[in-house]
PDB file of C-alpha atoms in Angstrom:
ATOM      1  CA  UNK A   1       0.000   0.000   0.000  1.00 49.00           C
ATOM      2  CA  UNK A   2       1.061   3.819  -0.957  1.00 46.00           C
ATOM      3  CA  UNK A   3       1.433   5.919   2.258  1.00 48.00           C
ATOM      4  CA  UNK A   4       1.587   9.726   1.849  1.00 47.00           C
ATOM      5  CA  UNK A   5       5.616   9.079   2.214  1.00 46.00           C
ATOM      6  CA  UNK A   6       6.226   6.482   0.072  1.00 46.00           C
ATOM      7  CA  UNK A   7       3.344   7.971  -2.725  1.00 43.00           C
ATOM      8  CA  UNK A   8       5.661   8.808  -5.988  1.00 41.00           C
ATOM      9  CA  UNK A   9       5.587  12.253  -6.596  1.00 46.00           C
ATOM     10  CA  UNK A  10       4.270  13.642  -9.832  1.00 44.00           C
ATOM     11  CA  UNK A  11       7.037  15.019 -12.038  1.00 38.00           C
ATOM     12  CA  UNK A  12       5.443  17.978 -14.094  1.00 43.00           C
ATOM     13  CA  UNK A  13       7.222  19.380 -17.350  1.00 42.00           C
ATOM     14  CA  UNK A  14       9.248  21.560 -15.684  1.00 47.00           C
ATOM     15  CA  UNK A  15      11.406  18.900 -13.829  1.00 43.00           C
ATOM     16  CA  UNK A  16      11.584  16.871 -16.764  1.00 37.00           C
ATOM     17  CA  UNK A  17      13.362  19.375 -18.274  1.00 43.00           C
ATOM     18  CA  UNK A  18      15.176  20.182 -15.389  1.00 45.00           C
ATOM     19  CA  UNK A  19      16.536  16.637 -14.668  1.00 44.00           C
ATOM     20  CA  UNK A  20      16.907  16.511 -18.944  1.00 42.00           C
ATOM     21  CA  UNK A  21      19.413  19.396 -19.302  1.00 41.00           C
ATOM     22  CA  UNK A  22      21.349  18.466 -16.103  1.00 47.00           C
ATOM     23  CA  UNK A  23      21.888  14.736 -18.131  1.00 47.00           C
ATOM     24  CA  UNK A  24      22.368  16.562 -21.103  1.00 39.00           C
ATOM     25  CA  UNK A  25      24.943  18.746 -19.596  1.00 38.00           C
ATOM     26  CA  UNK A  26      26.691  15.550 -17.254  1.00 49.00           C
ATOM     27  CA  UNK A  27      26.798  13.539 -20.284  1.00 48.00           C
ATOM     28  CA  UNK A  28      28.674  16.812 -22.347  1.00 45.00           C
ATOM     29  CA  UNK A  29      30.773  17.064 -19.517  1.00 41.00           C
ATOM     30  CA  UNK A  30      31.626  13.606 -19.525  1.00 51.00           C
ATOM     31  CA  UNK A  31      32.484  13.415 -23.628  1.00 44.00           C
ATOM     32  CA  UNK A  32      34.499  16.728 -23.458  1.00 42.00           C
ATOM     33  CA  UNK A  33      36.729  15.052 -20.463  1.00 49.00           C
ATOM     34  CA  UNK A  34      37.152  12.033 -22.360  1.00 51.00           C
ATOM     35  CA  UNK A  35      38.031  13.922 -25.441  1.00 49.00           C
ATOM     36  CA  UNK A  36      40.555  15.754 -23.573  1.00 57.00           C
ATOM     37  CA  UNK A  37      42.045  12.487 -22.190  1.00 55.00           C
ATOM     38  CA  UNK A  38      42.033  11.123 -25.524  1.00 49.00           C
ATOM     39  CA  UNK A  39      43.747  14.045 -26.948  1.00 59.00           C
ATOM     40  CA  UNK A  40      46.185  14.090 -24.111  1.00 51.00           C
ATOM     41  CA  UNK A  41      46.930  10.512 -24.552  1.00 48.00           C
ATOM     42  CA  UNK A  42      47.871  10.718 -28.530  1.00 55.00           C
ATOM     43  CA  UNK A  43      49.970  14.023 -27.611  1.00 60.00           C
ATOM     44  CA  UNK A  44      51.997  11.965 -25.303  1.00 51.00           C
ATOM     45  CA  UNK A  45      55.584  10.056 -26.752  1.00 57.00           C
ATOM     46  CA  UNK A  46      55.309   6.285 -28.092  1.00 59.00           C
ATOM     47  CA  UNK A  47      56.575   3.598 -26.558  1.00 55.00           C
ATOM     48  CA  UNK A  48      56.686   0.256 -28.375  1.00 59.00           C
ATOM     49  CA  UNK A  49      54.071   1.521 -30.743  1.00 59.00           C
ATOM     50  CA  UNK A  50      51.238   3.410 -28.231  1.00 55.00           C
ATOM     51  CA  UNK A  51      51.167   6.264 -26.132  1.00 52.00           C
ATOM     52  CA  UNK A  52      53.442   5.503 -23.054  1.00 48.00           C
ATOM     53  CA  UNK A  53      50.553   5.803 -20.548  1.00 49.00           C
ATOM     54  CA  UNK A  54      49.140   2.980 -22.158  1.00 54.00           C
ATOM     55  CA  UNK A  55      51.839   0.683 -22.685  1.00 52.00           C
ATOM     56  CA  UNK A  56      52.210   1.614 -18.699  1.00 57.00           C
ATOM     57  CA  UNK A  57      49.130   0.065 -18.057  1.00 51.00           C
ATOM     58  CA  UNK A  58      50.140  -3.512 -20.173  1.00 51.00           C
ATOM     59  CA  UNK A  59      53.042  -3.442 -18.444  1.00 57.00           C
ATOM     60  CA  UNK A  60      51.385  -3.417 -15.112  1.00 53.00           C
ATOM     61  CA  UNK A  61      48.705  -6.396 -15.843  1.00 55.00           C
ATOM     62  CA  UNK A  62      51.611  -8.297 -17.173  1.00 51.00           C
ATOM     63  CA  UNK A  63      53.542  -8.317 -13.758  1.00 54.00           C
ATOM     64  CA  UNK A  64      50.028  -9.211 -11.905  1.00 54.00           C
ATOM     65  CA  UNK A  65      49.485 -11.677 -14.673  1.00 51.00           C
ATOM     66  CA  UNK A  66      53.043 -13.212 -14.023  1.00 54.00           C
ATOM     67  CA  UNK A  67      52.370 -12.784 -10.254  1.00 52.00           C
ATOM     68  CA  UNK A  68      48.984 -15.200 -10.476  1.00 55.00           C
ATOM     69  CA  UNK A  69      50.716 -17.806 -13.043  1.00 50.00           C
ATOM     70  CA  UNK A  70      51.774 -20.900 -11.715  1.00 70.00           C
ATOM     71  CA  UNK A  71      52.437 -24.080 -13.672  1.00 79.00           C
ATOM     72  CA  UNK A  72      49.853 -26.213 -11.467  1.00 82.00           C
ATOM     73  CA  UNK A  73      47.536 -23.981 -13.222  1.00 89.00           C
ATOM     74  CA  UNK A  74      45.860 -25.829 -16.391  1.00 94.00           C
ATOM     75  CA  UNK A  75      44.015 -24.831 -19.214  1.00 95.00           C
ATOM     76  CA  UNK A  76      40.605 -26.473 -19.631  1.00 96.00           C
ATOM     77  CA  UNK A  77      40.943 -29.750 -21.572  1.00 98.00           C
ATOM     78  CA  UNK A  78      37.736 -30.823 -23.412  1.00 98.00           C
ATOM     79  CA  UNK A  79      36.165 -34.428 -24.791  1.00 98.00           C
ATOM     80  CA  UNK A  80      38.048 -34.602 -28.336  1.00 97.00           C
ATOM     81  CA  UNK A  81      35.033 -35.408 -30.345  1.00 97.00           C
ATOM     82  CA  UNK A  82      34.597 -31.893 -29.621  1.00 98.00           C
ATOM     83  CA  UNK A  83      37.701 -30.648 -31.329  1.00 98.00           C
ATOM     84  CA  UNK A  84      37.277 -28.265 -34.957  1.00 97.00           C
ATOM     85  CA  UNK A  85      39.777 -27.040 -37.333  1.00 96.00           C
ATOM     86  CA  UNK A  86      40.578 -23.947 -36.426  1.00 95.00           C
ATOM     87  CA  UNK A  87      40.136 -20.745 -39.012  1.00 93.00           C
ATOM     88  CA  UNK A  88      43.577 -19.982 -41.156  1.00 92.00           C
ATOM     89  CA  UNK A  89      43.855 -16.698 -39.088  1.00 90.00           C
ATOM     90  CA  UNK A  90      47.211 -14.703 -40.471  1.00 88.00           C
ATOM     91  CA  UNK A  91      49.593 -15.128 -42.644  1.00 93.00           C
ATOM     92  CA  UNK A  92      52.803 -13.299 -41.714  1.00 96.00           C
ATOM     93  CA  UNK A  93      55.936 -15.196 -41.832  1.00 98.00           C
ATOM     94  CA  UNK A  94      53.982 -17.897 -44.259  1.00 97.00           C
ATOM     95  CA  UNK A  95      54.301 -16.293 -47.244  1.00 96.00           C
ATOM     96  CA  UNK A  96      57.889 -17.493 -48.173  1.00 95.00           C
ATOM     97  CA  UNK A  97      57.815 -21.061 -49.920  1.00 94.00           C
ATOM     98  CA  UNK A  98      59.149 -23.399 -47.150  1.00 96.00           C
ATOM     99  CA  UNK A  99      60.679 -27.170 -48.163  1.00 95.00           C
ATOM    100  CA  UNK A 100      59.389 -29.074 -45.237  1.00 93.00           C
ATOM    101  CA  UNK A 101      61.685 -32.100 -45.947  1.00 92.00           C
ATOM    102  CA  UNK A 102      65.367 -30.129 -45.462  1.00 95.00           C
ATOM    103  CA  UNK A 103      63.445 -27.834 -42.935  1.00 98.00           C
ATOM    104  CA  UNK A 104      65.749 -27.690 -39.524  1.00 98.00           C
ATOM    105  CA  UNK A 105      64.818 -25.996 -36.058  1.00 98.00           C
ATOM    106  CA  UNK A 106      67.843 -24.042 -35.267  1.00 97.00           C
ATOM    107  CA  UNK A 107      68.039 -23.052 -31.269  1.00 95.00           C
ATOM    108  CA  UNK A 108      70.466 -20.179 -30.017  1.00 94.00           C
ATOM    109  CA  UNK A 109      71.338 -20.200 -26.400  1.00 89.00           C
ATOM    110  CA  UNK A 110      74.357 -20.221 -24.069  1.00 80.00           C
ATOM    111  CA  UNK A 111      77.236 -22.934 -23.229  1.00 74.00           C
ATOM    112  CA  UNK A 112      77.490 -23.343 -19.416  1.00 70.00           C
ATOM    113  CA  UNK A 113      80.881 -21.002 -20.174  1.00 72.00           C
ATOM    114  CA  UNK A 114      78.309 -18.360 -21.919  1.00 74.00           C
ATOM    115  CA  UNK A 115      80.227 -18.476 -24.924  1.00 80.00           C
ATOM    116  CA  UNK A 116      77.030 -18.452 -27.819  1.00 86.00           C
ATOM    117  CA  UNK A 117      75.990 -21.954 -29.115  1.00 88.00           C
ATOM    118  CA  UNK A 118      73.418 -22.801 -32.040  1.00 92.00           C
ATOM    119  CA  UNK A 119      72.303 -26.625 -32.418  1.00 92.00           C
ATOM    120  CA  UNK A 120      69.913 -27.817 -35.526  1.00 96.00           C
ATOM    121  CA  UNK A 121      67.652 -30.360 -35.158  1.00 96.00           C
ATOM    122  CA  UNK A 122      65.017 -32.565 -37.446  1.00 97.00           C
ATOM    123  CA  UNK A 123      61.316 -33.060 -36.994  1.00 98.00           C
ATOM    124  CA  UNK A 124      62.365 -36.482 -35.930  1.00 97.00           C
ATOM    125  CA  UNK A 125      63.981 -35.245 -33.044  1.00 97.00           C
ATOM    126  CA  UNK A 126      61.452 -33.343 -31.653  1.00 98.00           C
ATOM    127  CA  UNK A 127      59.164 -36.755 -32.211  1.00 98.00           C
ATOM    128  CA  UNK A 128      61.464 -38.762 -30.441  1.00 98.00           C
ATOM    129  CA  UNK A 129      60.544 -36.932 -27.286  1.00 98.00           C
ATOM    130  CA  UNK A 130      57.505 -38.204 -25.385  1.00 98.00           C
ATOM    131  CA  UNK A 131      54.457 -37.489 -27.520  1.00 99.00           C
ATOM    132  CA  UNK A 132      52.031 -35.736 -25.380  1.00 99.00           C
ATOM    133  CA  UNK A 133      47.641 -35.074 -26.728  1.00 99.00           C
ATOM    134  CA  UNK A 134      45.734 -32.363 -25.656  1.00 99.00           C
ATOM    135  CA  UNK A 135      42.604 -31.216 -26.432  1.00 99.00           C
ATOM    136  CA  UNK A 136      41.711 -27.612 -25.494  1.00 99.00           C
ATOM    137  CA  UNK A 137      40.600 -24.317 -26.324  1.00 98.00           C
ATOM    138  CA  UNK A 138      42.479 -21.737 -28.975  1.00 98.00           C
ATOM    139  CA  UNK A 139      41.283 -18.029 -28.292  1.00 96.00           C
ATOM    140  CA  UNK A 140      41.887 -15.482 -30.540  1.00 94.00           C
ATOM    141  CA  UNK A 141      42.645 -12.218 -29.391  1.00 89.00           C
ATOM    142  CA  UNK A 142      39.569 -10.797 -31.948  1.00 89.00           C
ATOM    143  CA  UNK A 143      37.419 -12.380 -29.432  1.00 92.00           C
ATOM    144  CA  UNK A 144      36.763 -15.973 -31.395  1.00 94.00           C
ATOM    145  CA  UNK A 145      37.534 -19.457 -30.260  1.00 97.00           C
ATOM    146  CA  UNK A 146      37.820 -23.175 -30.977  1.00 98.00           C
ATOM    147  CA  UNK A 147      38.635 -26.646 -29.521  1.00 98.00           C
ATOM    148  CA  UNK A 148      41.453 -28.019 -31.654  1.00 99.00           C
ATOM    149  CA  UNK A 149      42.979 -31.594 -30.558  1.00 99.00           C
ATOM    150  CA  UNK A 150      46.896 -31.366 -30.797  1.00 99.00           C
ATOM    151  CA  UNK A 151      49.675 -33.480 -30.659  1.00 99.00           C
ATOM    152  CA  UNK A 152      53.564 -32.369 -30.012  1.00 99.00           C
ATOM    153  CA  UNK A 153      56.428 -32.327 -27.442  1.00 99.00           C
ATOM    154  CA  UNK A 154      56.225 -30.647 -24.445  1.00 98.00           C
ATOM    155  CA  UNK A 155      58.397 -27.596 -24.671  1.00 97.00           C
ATOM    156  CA  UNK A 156      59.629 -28.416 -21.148  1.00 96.00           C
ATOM    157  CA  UNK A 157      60.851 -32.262 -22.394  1.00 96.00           C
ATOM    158  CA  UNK A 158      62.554 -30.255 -25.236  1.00 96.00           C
ATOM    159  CA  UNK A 159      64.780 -28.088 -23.151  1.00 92.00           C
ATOM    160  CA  UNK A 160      65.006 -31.341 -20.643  1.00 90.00           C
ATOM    161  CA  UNK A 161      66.759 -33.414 -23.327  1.00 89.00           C
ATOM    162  CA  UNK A 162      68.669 -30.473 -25.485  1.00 84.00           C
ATOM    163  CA  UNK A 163      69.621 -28.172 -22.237  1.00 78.00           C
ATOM    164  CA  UNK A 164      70.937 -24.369 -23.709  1.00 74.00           C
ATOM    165  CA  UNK A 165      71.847 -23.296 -20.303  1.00 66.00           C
ATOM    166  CA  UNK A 166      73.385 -19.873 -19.720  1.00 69.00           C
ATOM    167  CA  UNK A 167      76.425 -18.673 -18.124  1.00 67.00           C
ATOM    168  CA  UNK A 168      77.286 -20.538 -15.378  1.00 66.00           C
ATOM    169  CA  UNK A 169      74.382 -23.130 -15.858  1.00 66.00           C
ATOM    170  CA  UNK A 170      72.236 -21.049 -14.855  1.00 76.00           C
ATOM    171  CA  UNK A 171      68.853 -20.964 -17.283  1.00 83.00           C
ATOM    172  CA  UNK A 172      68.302 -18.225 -19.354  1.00 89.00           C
ATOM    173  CA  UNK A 173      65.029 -16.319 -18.334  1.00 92.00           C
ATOM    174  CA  UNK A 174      63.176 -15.633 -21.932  1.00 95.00           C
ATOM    175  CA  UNK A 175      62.740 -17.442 -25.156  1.00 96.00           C
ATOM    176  CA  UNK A 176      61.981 -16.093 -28.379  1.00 98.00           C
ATOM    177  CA  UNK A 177      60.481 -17.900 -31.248  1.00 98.00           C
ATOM    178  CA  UNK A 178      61.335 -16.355 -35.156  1.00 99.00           C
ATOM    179  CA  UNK A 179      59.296 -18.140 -38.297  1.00 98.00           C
ATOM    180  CA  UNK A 180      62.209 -19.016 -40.657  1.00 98.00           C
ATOM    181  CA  UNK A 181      61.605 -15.824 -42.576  1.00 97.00           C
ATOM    182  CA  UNK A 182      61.959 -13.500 -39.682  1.00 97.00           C
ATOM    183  CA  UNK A 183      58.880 -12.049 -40.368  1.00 98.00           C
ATOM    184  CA  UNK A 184      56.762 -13.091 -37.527  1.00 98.00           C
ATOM    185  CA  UNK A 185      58.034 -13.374 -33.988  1.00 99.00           C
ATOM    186  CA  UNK A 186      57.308 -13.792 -30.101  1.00 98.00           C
ATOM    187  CA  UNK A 187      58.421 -13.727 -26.648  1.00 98.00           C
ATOM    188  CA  UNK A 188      57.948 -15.412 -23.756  1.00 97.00           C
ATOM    189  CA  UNK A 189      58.917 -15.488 -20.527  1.00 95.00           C
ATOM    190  CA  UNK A 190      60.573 -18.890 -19.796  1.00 94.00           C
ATOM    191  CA  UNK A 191      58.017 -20.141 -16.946  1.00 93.00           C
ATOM    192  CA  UNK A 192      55.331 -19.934 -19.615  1.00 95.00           C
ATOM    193  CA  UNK A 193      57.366 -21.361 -22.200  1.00 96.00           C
ATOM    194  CA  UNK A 194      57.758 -24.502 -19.610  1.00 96.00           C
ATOM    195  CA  UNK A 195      54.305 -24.707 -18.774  1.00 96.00           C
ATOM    196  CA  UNK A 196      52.939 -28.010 -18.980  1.00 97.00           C
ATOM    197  CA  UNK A 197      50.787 -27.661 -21.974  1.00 98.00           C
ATOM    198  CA  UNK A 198      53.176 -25.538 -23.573  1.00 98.00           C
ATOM    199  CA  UNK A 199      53.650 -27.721 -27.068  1.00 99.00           C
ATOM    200  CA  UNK A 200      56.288 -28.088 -29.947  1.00 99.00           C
ATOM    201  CA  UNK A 201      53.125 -29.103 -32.013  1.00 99.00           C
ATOM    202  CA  UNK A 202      53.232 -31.115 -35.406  1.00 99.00           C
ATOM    203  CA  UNK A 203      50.025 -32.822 -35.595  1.00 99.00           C
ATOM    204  CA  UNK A 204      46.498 -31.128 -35.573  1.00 98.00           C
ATOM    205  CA  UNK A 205      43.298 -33.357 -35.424  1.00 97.00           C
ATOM    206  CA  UNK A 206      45.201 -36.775 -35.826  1.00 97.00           C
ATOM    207  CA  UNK A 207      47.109 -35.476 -39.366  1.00 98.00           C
ATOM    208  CA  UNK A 208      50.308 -33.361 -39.631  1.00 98.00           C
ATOM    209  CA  UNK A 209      50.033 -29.429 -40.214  1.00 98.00           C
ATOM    210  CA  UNK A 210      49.389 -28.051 -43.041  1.00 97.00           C
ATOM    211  CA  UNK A 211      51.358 -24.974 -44.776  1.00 96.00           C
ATOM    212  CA  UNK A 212      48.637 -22.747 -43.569  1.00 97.00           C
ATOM    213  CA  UNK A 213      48.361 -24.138 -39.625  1.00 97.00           C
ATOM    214  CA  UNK A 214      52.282 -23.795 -39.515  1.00 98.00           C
ATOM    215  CA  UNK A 215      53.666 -26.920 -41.003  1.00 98.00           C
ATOM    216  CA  UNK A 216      56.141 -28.643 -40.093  1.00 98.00           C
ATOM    217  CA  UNK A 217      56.237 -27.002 -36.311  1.00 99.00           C
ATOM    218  CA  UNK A 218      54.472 -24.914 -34.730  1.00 99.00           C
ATOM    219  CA  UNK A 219      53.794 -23.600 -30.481  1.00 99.00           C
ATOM    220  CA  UNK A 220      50.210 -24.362 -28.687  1.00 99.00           C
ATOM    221  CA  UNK A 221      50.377 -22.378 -25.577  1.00 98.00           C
ATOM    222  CA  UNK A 222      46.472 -22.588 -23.900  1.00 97.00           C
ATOM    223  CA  UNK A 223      47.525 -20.623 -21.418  1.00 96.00           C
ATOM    224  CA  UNK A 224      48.258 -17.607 -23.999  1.00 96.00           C
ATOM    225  CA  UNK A 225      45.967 -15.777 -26.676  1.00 95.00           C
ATOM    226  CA  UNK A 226      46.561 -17.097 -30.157  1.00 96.00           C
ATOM    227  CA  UNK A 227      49.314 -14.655 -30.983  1.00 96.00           C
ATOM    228  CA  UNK A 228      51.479 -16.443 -29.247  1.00 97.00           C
ATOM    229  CA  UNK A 229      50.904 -19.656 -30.717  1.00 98.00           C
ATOM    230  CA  UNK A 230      53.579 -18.858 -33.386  1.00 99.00           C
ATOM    231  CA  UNK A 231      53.492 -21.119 -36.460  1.00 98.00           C
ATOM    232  CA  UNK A 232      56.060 -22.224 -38.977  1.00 98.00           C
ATOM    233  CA  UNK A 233      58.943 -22.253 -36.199  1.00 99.00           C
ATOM    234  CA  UNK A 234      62.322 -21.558 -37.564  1.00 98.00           C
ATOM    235  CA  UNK A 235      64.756 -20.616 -35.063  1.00 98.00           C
ATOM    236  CA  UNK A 236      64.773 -20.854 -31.350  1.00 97.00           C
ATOM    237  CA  UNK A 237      66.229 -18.257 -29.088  1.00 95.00           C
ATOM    238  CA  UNK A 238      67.469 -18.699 -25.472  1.00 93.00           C
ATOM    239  CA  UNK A 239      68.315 -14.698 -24.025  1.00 91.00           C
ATOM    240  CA  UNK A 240      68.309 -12.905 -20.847  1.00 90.00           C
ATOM    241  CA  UNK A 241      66.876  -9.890 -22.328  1.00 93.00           C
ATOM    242  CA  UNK A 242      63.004  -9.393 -23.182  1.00 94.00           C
ATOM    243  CA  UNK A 243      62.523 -10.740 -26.766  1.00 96.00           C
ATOM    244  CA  UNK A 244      60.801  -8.283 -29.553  1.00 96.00           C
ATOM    245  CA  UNK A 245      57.088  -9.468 -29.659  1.00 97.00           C
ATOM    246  CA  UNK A 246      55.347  -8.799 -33.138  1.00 96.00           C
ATOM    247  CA  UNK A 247      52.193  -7.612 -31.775  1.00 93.00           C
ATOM    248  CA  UNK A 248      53.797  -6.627 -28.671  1.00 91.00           C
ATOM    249  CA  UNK A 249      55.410  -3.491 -30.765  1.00 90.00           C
ATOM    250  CA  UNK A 250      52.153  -3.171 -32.348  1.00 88.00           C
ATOM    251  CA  UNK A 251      50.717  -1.862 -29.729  1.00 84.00           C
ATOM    252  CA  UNK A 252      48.995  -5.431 -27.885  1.00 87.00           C
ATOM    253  CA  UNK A 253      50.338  -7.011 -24.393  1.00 87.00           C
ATOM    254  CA  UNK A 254      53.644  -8.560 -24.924  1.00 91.00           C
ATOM    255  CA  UNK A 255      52.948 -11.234 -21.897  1.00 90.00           C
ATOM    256  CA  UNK A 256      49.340 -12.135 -23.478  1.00 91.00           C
ATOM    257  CA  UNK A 257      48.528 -14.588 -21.028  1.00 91.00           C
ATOM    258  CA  UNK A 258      44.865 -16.079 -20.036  1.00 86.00           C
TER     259      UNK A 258
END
């Protein structure tokens, strides 16, 4: 029941246009002081290719991004009848004809005296480590995603058997990953790279890769968006400093994690 306190109060035309203009006039407010902020922000100097401020703020999720990471932490895993082919999604570092059958991983790291050492190695190397199936989720940064069943080496197994130490034995703490024509490229920090379900991959849905999915090696990392999930792998670097990211210096997170 209405009581004379709780009865709602007529609002006559004059309010309306009262409570109208003072929107009007907060919501003016509001788009000027964005616009300001906007134009402050794309006064102020690059760095890595956006406004500092903003880079800034990547730069702060990534440290409470590496903060929460742990390697105890999975990805979902799903059923595999419930695995697609993913969408050909890019095509930098592709577009150079590749011969698959002379095709060698070359990795870059450190002897234990940090003098610089490089090591090749064959797709039948990598498949001599312990084959590993997972089935889980691929999320595009764009804001699409799809269950893809793979099959690879763990990238921990890989440094396990073909250590790259650096000086002093102690491990190098990044990793970047270059397509053979240097024209696609990621980071990562080196507890990502040997997370669990981190993946030398060769084998999508039960067949090889194809050219287009990043034939004959490529990384699954479910734990990272899909611009990390480099295909076509051609060289492997062990370094102490951050790597160059390729979306990274176009203006996205360089740590990209989930």
């Amino acid at each position: 029941m209405n009581t004379p306190e709780n009865t709602p109060r007529p609002v006559d035309d004059e309010e309306v246009q009262r409570r109208s203009r003072r929107a009007f006039l907060t919501a003016g407010i509001s788009a000027l002081a964005a616009l300001g902020g906007w134009r402050w922000l794309a006064t102020r100097p690059d760095a890595d290719g956006i406004p500092w401020p903003l880079r800034r703020v990547l730069e702060a999720n990534q440290q409470l991004s590496e903060a929460y990471f742990s390697n105890a932490h999975l990805a979902p895993v799903f059923p595999r009848h419930r695995a697609r082919m993913p969408r050909v999604n890019g095509k930098a570092g592709l577009r150079t004809p590749l011969d698959t059958a002379t095709w060698k991983l070359r990795v870059e790291g450190m002897a234990p005296n940090g003098q610089p050492q490089t090591q090749e190695f064959s797709l039948a190397d990598i498949k001599a480590l312990p084959r590993v199936e997972m089935t889980t989720d691929l999320k595009c940064i764009e804001g699409w995603s799809t269950v893809v069943h793979w099959a690879g080496a763990r990238f921990a197994d890989f440094v396990a058997r073909y250590p790259l130490a650096g000086p002093a034995g102690q491990q190098l703490p990044f990793v970047s990953l270059v397509t053979p024509d240097e024209q696609y490229y990621v980071g990562f920090d080196m507890a990502s790279a040997l997370h669990p379900q981190t993946l030398l991959c060769y084998e999508m849905d039960g067949k090889p890769l194809t050219p287009e999915h990043g034939a004959p090696l490529r990384l699954v990392s479910p734990v990272k968006y899909g611009i990390k999930n480099i295909k076509r792998i051609g060289t492997i670097r062990f370094q102490s400093q951050q790597p160059r990211d390729y979306w990274a210096v176009r203006g996205y997170d360089w740590y990209a994690g989930l």
